[in-house]
């Protein structure tokens, strides 16, 4: 059915907004948790402390995206509502179990895998369901929804700092379970407008019949060249993307000691990221087709540049300015992911297109922060880590520049196919007519001769 552009869709939008806030608010505030984990589980004798601790946060963020291809399959099979509700329940269990560990190793499983997998199953349906209710306003709605993570990123670092100082890390994790419980309730609002595969295959009265494997894993999206380039360029740009979120707090603590409130930097990232999502989400509605990609190209250029400038900031005010710009373009990059996917592959294949892309994104986002932590342990400073973190966004942005040109050529070829077919048919008709005329003419001449 045609998207209603409102109605119950506004309730769905608020629920999806809470989802983005709860999932990525916690993930983006990992810098505060990282410092607390270093203090709680670390010792002065451990020479790989930053490397081992960084795996908790980076594994969690990576698993959110790594599970996405599987989530997209389940979303197509069972619908957004069931997947989102079950995912939030699993995330709640993982976060609650993380509050009962005594060493850092169990956190790799409870927080890095169980909690993150639950977040993944809750998060991706929030992107897909929006396309059921909105089309003309999809960019704006995506901007508002993704701004939810900015609102949480602004407020959670200060709340986490107060909670950790007053009730310790483990009780803080239990308080965060409230966010996941509300997310569990929000998933029930994802009322489907488009029937899922279960309904299509089995009907209202029929039993569920598993569809063919080609329908479950829709690899046909990779036949679209522009999508293949996009699925290569985005992961290539993200090797350094998550490094500032994990290590910036500790970098500031080492460089400025306790003389500055390092949580202000996450506040700056969160505020301008929210502003960027609202502004660029609306701007994307006015940019036709695949040319929306150019917004992501600009985003990666500035994100890479700002990452390289972090070690150069010897004054805290300069670091604040860097974070303000980084957050603005971070918001731009995120809010137009879904609209670009709709442009490249169409509404029918968008769920798995987003799922495959997020799955590919998981690898660079997982390995980036531990590598940065390893460089810190070896070199005694984060400077080289931040310089290197700025290179991949520049490379990825350069790859994405080719997509609009490739996509336009694809569209021209598709338009030319039926025209060529009609032209061929007309040529064959003309040729057959000419042949028949030529055979009839000598026959007439022979008849007239006799």
mmCIF file of N, CA and C in Angstrom, residues 258-320:
data_model
loop_
_atom_site.group_PDB
_atom_site.id
_atom_site.type_symbol
_atom_site.label_atom_id
_atom_site.label_comp_id
_atom_site.label_asym_id
_atom_site.label_seq_id
_atom_site.Cartn_x
_atom_site.Cartn_y
_atom_site.Cartn_z
ATOM 1 N N UNK A 258 42.865 15.901 35.375
ATOM 2 C CA UNK A 258 41.505 16.117 35.871
ATOM 3 C C UNK A 258 41.100 17.581 35.831
ATOM 4 N N UNK A 259 41.808 18.366 35.036
ATOM 5 C CA UNK A 259 41.548 19.813 35.004
ATOM 6 C C UNK A 259 40.375 20.190 34.110
ATOM 7 N N UNK A 260 39.866 19.247 33.299
ATOM 8 C CA UNK A 260 38.768 19.556 32.374
ATOM 9 C C UNK A 260 37.683 18.486 32.487
ATOM 10 N N UNK A 261 36.425 18.858 32.251
ATOM 11 C CA UNK A 261 35.331 17.866 32.245
ATOM 12 C C UNK A 261 35.247 17.182 30.884
ATOM 13 N N UNK A 262 35.833 16.009 30.779
ATOM 14 C CA UNK A 262 35.905 15.345 29.469
ATOM 15 C C UNK A 262 34.537 14.946 28.918
ATOM 16 N N UNK A 263 33.520 14.833 29.795
ATOM 17 C CA UNK A 263 32.184 14.471 29.307
ATOM 18 C C UNK A 263 31.599 15.543 28.390
ATOM 19 N N UNK A 264 32.118 16.782 28.504
ATOM 20 C CA UNK A 264 31.638 17.865 27.648
ATOM 21 C C UNK A 264 31.849 17.529 26.168
ATOM 22 N N UNK A 265 32.887 16.778 25.867
ATOM 23 C CA UNK A 265 33.170 16.428 24.470
ATOM 24 C C UNK A 265 32.081 15.529 23.894
ATOM 25 N N UNK A 266 31.622 14.566 24.681
ATOM 26 C CA UNK A 266 30.502 13.736 24.224
ATOM 27 C C UNK A 266 29.226 14.559 24.114
ATOM 28 N N UNK A 267 29.087 15.552 24.986
ATOM 29 C CA UNK A 267 27.953 16.463 24.897
ATOM 30 C C UNK A 267 27.978 17.214 23.570
ATOM 31 N N UNK A 268 29.157 17.701 23.188
ATOM 32 C CA UNK A 268 29.309 18.422 21.917
ATOM 33 C C UNK A 268 29.022 17.507 20.731
ATOM 34 N N UNK A 269 29.560 16.293 20.778
ATOM 35 C CA UNK A 269 29.300 15.330 19.705
ATOM 36 C C UNK A 269 27.804 15.045 19.575
ATOM 37 N N UNK A 270 27.150 14.872 20.713
ATOM 38 C CA UNK A 270 25.731 14.526 20.692
ATOM 39 C C UNK A 270 24.852 15.656 20.198
ATOM 40 N N UNK A 271 25.111 16.887 20.664
ATOM 41 C CA UNK A 271 24.278 18.026 20.272
ATOM 42 C C UNK A 271 24.370 18.283 18.778
ATOM 43 N N UNK A 272 25.597 18.427 18.276
ATOM 44 C CA UNK A 272 25.743 18.758 16.852
ATOM 45 C C UNK A 272 25.381 17.574 15.957
ATOM 46 N N UNK A 273 25.525 16.348 16.463
ATOM 47 C CA UNK A 273 25.087 15.199 15.689
ATOM 48 C C UNK A 273 23.569 15.234 15.507
ATOM 49 N N UNK A 274 22.843 15.597 16.559
ATOM 50 C CA UNK A 274 21.395 15.730 16.456
ATOM 51 C C UNK A 274 20.997 16.837 15.496
ATOM 52 N N UNK A 275 21.694 17.970 15.580
ATOM 53 C CA UNK A 275 21.420 19.083 14.668
ATOM 54 C C UNK A 275 21.688 18.656 13.227
ATOM 55 N N UNK A 276 22.818 17.954 13.017
ATOM 56 C CA UNK A 276 23.171 17.491 11.678
ATOM 57 C C UNK A 276 22.142 16.534 11.101
ATOM 58 N N UNK A 277 21.596 15.670 11.920
ATOM 59 C CA UNK A 277 20.601 14.703 11.451
ATOM 60 C C UNK A 277 19.311 15.392 11.014
ATOM 61 N N UNK A 278 18.907 16.397 11.792
ATOM 62 C CA UNK A 278 17.689 17.126 11.442
ATOM 63 C C UNK A 278 17.880 17.965 10.181
ATOM 64 N N UNK A 279 19.007 18.656 10.094
ATOM 65 C CA UNK A 279 19.252 19.537 8.952
ATOM 66 C C UNK A 279 19.469 18.729 7.681
ATOM 67 N N UNK A 280 20.437 17.812 7.725
ATOM 68 C CA UNK A 280 20.795 17.077 6.515
ATOM 69 C C UNK A 280 19.727 16.051 6.124
ATOM 70 N N UNK A 281 18.950 15.561 7.112
ATOM 71 C CA UNK A 281 17.840 14.681 6.776
ATOM 72 C C UNK A 281 16.815 15.406 5.915
ATOM 73 N N UNK A 282 16.554 16.683 6.258
ATOM 74 C CA UNK A 282 15.630 17.471 5.453
ATOM 75 C C UNK A 282 16.247 17.868 4.114
ATOM 76 N N UNK A 283 17.522 18.224 4.123
ATOM 77 C CA UNK A 283 18.210 18.583 2.879
ATOM 78 C C UNK A 283 18.195 17.427 1.892
ATOM 79 N N UNK A 284 18.352 16.195 2.414
ATOM 80 C CA UNK A 284 18.384 15.012 1.542
ATOM 81 C C UNK A 284 17.080 14.831 0.770
ATOM 82 N N UNK A 285 15.953 15.312 1.341
ATOM 83 C CA UNK A 285 14.669 15.196 0.639
ATOM 84 C C UNK A 285 14.644 16.025 -0.643
ATOM 85 N N UNK A 286 15.481 17.055 -0.714
ATOM 86 C CA UNK A 286 15.498 17.935 -1.881
ATOM 87 C C UNK A 286 16.586 17.562 -2.886
ATOM 88 N N UNK A 287 17.409 16.588 -2.547
ATOM 89 C CA UNK A 287 18.474 16.157 -3.463
ATOM 90 C C UNK A 287 17.981 14.927 -4.210
ATOM 91 N N UNK A 288 17.937 14.974 -5.535
ATOM 92 C CA UNK A 288 17.332 13.867 -6.284
ATOM 93 C C UNK A 288 18.214 12.626 -6.338
ATOM 94 N N UNK A 289 17.567 11.464 -6.260
ATOM 95 C CA UNK A 289 18.208 10.186 -6.519
ATOM 96 C C UNK A 289 19.473 9.913 -5.735
ATOM 97 N N UNK A 290 20.423 9.293 -6.422
ATOM 98 C CA UNK A 290 21.668 8.849 -5.790
ATOM 99 C C UNK A 290 22.634 9.990 -5.497
ATOM 100 N N UNK A 291 22.292 11.209 -5.909
ATOM 101 C CA UNK A 291 23.171 12.344 -5.600
ATOM 102 C C UNK A 291 23.223 12.640 -4.108
ATOM 103 N N UNK A 292 22.323 12.024 -3.340
ATOM 104 C CA UNK A 292 22.402 12.132 -1.878
ATOM 105 C C UNK A 292 23.746 11.623 -1.357
ATOM 106 N N UNK A 293 24.383 10.767 -2.142
ATOM 107 C CA UNK A 293 25.684 10.203 -1.751
ATOM 108 C C UNK A 293 26.711 11.299 -1.484
ATOM 109 N N UNK A 294 26.611 12.400 -2.198
ATOM 110 C CA UNK A 294 27.594 13.468 -2.037
ATOM 111 C C UNK A 294 27.591 14.038 -0.611
ATOM 112 N N UNK A 295 26.458 13.950 0.072
ATOM 113 C CA UNK A 295 26.417 14.365 1.478
ATOM 114 C C UNK A 295 27.282 13.451 2.333
ATOM 115 N N UNK A 296 27.241 12.152 2.037
ATOM 116 C CA UNK A 296 28.099 11.225 2.785
ATOM 117 C C UNK A 296 29.567 11.423 2.445
ATOM 118 N N UNK A 297 29.868 11.753 1.199
ATOM 119 C CA UNK A 297 31.257 12.033 0.818
ATOM 120 C C UNK A 297 31.800 13.197 1.625
ATOM 121 N N UNK A 298 31.021 14.289 1.709
ATOM 122 C CA UNK A 298 31.450 15.448 2.502
ATOM 123 C C UNK A 298 31.586 15.081 3.973
ATOM 124 N N UNK A 299 30.676 14.232 4.464
ATOM 125 C CA UNK A 299 30.729 13.819 5.871
ATOM 126 C C UNK A 299 32.030 13.093 6.186
ATOM 127 N N UNK A 300 32.385 12.128 5.354
ATOM 128 C CA UNK A 300 33.604 11.366 5.609
ATOM 129 C C UNK A 300 34.851 12.233 5.508
ATOM 130 N N UNK A 301 34.841 13.186 4.598
ATOM 131 C CA UNK A 301 35.995 14.075 4.469
ATOM 132 C C UNK A 301 36.222 14.848 5.767
ATOM 133 N N UNK A 302 35.162 15.418 6.327
ATOM 134 C CA UNK A 302 35.310 16.218 7.546
ATOM 135 C C UNK A 302 35.541 15.344 8.781
ATOM 136 N N UNK A 303 34.930 14.166 8.825
ATOM 137 C CA UNK A 303 35.169 13.260 9.953
ATOM 138 C C UNK A 303 36.637 12.845 9.993
ATOM 139 N N UNK A 304 37.193 12.485 8.825
ATOM 140 C CA UNK A 304 38.605 12.109 8.762
ATOM 141 C C UNK A 304 39.522 13.259 9.150
ATOM 142 N N UNK A 305 39.193 14.448 8.656
ATOM 143 C CA UNK A 305 40.020 15.627 8.969
ATOM 144 C C UNK A 305 39.986 15.947 10.461
ATOM 145 N N UNK A 306 38.796 15.878 11.054
ATOM 146 C CA UNK A 306 38.665 16.184 12.479
ATOM 147 C C UNK A 306 39.395 15.147 13.348
ATOM 148 N N UNK A 307 39.360 13.876 12.937
ATOM 149 C CA UNK A 307 40.080 12.844 13.693
ATOM 150 C C UNK A 307 41.573 13.130 13.726
ATOM 151 N N UNK A 308 42.102 13.571 12.591
ATOM 152 C CA UNK A 308 43.531 13.889 12.527
ATOM 153 C C UNK A 308 43.885 15.124 13.348
ATOM 154 N N UNK A 309 42.924 15.986 13.584
ATOM 155 C CA UNK A 309 43.196 17.221 14.333
ATOM 156 C C UNK A 309 43.155 17.028 15.845
ATOM 157 N N UNK A 310 42.589 15.913 16.309
ATOM 158 C CA UNK A 310 42.479 15.693 17.757
ATOM 159 C C UNK A 310 43.838 15.746 18.465
ATOM 160 N N UNK A 311 44.899 15.059 17.958
ATOM 161 C CA UNK A 311 46.194 15.132 18.662
ATOM 162 C C UNK A 311 46.833 16.516 18.618
ATOM 163 N N UNK A 312 46.417 17.368 17.671
ATOM 164 C CA UNK A 312 47.007 18.698 17.529
ATOM 165 C C UNK A 312 46.427 19.698 18.515
ATOM 166 N N UNK A 313 45.360 19.318 19.202
ATOM 167 C CA UNK A 313 44.672 20.245 20.106
ATOM 168 C C UNK A 313 45.329 20.214 21.490
ATOM 169 N N UNK A 314 46.100 21.235 21.782
ATOM 170 C CA UNK A 314 46.726 21.350 23.099
ATOM 171 C C UNK A 314 45.880 22.174 24.057
ATOM 172 N N UNK A 315 44.834 22.815 23.521
ATOM 173 C CA UNK A 315 43.903 23.597 24.325
ATOM 174 C C UNK A 315 42.553 22.896 24.302
ATOM 175 N N UNK A 316 41.903 22.807 25.438
ATOM 176 C CA UNK A 316 40.640 22.080 25.516
ATOM 177 C C UNK A 316 39.570 22.715 24.638
ATOM 178 N N UNK A 317 39.583 24.033 24.518
ATOM 179 C CA UNK A 317 38.608 24.716 23.668
ATOM 180 C C UNK A 317 38.712 24.291 22.215
ATOM 181 N N UNK A 318 39.937 24.069 21.743
ATOM 182 C CA UNK A 318 40.122 23.609 20.365
ATOM 183 C C UNK A 318 39.543 22.213 20.181
ATOM 184 N N UNK A 319 39.698 21.379 21.191
ATOM 185 C CA UNK A 319 39.148 20.024 21.132
ATOM 186 C C UNK A 319 37.618 20.055 21.105
ATOM 187 N N UNK A 320 37.040 21.004 21.814
ATOM 188 C CA UNK A 320 35.584 21.180 21.789
ATOM 189 C C UNK A 320 35.115 21.548 20.385
#
